[in-house]
Coordinates of N, CA and C in Angstrom, one line a residue:
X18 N 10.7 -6.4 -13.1 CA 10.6 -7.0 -11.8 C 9.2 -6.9 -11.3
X19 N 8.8 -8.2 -10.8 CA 7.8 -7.9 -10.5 C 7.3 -7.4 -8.6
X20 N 6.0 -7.3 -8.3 CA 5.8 -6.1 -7.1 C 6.6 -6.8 -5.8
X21 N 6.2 -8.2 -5.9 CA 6.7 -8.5 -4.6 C 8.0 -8.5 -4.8
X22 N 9.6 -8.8 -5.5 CA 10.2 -8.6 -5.8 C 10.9 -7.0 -5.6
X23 N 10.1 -5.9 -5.8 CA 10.3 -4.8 -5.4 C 10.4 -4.2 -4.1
X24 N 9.1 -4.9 -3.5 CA 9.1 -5.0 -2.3 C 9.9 -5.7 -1.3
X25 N 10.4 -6.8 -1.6 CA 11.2 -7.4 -0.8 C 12.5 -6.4 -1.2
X26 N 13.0 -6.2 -2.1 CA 14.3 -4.8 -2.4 C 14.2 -4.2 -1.3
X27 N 13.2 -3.4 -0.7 CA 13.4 -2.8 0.6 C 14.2 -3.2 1.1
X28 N 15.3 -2.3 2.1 CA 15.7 -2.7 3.2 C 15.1 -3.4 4.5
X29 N 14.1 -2.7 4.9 CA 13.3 -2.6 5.9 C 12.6 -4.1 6.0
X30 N 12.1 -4.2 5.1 CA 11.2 -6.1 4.5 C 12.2 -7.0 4.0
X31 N 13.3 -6.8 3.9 CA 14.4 -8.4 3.5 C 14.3 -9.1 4.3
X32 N 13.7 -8.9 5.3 CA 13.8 -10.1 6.8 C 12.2 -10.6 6.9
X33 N 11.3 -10.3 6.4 CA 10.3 -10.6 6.4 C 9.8 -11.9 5.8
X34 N 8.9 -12.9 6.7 CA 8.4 -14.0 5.5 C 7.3 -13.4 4.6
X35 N 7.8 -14.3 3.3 CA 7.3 -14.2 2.3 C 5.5 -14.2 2.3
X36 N 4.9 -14.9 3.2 CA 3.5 -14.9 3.1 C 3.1 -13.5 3.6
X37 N 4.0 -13.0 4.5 CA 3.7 -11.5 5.1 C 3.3 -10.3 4.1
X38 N 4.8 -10.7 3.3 CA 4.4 -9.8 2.2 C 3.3 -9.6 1.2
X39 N 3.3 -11.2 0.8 CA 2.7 -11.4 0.2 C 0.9 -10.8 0.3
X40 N 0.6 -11.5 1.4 CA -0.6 -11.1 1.9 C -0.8 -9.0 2.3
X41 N 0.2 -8.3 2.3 CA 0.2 -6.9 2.4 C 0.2 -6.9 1.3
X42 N 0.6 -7.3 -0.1 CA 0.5 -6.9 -1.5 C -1.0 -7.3 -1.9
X43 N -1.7 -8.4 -1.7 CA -3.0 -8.4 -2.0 C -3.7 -8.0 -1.2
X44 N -3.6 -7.7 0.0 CA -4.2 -6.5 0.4 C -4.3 -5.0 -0.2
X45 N -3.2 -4.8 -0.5 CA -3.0 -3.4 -0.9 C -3.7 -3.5 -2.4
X46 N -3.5 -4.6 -3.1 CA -4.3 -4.6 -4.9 C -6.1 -4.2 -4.1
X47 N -6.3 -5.0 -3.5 CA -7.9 -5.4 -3.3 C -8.0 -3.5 -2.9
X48 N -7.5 -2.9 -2.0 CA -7.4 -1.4 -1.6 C -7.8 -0.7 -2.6
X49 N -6.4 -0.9 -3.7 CA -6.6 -0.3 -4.7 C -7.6 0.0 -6.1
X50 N -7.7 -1.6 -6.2 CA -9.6 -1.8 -7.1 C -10.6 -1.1 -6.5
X51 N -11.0 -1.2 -4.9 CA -11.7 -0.7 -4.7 C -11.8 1.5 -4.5
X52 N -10.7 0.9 -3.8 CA -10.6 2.9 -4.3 C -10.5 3.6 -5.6
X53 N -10.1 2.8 -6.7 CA -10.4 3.3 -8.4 C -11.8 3.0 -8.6
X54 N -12.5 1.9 -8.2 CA -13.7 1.8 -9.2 C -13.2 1.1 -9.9
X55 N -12.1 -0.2 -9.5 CA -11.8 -1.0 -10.9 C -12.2 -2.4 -10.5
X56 N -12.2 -3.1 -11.6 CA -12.6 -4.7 -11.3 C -11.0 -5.5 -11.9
X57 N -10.3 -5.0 -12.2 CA -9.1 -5.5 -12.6 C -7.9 -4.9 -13.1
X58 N -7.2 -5.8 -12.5 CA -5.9 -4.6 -12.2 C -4.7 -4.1 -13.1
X59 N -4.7 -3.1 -13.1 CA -4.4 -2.2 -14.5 C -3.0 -2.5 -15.1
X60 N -2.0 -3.7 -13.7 CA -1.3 -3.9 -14.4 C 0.4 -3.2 -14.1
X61 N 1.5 -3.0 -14.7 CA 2.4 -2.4 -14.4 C 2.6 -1.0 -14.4
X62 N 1.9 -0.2 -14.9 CA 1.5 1.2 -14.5 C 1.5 1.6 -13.3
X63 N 0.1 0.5 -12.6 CA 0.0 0.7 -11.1 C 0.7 0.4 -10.0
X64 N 1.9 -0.6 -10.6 CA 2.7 -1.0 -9.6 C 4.0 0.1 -8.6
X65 N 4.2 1.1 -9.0 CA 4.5 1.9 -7.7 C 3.4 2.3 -6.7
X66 N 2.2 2.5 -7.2 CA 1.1 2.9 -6.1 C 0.7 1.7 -5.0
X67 N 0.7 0.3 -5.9 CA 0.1 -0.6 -5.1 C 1.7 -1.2 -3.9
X68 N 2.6 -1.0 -4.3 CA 3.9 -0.9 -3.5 C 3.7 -0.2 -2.2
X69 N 3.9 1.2 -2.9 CA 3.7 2.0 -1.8 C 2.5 1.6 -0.6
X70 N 1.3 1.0 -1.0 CA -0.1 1.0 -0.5 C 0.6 -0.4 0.9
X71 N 1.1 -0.9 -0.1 CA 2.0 -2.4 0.8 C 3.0 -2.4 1.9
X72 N 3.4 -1.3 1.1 CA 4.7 -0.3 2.5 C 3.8 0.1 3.9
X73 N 2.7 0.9 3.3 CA 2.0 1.7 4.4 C 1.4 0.4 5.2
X74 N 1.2 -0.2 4.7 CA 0.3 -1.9 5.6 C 1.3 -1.8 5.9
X75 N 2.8 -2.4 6.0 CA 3.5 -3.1 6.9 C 4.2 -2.1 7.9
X76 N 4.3 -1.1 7.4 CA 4.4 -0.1 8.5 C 3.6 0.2 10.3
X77 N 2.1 -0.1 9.4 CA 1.0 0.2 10.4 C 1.2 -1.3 11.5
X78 N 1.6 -2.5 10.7 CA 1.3 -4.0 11.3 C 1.7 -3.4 12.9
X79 N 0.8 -3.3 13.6 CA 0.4 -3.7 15.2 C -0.3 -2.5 15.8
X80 N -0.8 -1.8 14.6 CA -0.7 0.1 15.1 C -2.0 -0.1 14.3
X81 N -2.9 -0.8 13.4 CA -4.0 -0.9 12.8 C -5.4 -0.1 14.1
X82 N -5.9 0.8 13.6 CA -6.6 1.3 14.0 C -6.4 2.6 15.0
X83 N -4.7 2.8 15.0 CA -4.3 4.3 15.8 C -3.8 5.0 14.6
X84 N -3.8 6.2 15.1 CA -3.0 7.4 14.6 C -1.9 7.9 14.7
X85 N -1.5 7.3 16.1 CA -0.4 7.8 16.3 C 0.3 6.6 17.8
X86 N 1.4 6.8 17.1 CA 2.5 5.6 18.5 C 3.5 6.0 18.9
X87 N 3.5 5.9 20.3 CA 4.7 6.3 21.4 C 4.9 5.4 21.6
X88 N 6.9 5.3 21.6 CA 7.5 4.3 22.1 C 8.9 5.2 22.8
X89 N 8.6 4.6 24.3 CA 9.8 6.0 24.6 C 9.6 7.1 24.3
X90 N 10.7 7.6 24.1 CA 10.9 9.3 23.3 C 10.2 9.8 22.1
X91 N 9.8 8.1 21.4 CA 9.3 8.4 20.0 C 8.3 8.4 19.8
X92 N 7.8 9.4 18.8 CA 6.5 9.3 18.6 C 6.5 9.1 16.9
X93 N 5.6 8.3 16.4 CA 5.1 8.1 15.4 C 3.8 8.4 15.0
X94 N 3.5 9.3 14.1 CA 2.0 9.6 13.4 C 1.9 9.3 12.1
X95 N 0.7 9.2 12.6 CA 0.2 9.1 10.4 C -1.1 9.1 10.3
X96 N -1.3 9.1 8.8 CA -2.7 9.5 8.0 C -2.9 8.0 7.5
X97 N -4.3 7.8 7.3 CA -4.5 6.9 6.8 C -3.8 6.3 5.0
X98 N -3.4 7.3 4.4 CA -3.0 7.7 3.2 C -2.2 8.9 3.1
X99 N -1.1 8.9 2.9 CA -0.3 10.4 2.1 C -1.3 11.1 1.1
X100 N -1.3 12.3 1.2 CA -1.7 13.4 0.3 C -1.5 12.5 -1.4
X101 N 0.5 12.7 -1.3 CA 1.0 12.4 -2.7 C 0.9 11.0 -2.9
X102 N -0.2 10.2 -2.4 CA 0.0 8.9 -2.5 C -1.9 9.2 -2.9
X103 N -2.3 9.3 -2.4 CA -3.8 9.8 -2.6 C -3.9 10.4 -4.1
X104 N -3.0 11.4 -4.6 CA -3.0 12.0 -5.8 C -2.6 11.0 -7.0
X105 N -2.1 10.1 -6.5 CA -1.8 9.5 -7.7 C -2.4 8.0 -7.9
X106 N -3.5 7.8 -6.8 CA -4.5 6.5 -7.1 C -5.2 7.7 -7.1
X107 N -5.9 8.7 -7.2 CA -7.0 9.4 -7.9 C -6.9 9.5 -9.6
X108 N -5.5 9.3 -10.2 CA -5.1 9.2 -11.4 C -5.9 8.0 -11.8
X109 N -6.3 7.1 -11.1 CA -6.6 5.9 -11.9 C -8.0 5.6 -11.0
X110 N -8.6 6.8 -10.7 CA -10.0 6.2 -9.9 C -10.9 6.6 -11.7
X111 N -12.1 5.7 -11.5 CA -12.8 5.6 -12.3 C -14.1 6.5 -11.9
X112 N -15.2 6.9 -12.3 CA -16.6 7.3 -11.9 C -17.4 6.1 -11.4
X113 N -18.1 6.1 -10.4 CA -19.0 5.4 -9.7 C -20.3 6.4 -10.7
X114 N -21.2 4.6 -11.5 CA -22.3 4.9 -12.0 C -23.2 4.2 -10.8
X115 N -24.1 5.0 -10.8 CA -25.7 3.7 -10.5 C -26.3 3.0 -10.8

């Protein structure tokens, strides 16, 4: 199955247009190259991380640039990146030469 396909699986994004997604999945690849040090993408290995990276973009859609959102009673926080999501694109970061 491929990524957008997994992603639209969500509950949460079934309702979503497809360009929406779409455009959070190459968003989230382009993220991902640049945070490994890669020029091309590794492929189906990567595809839980660059998922996840796609989740966290549509999560944030209207909240880009806070940390945290009150609505009512609710509060919502977050990190720019999960710890255990950070650990596992360090698996595939490369060395930066000069």
């Amino acid at each position: 199955m491929d990524r957008f396909a997994q992603l639209r699986n969500r509950p949460q994004y079934e309702f979503l247009k497809d360009d929406v997604l779409e455009t959070m999945l190459a968003e989230a690849l382009q993220d991902f190259l640049l945070y490994t040090n890669r020029k091309e993408d590794p492929g189906e290995r990567a595809d839980s991380v660059i998922i996840d990276m796609a989740a966290i973009k549509l999560n944030m859609l209207g909240a880009e640039g806070s940390s945290m959102v009150k609505e009512g009673e609710v509060t919502r926080q977050w990190d720019s990146l999960p710890e255990s999501l950070r650990m596992k694109l360090d698996a595939f970061r490369r060395p930066m030469f000069p």
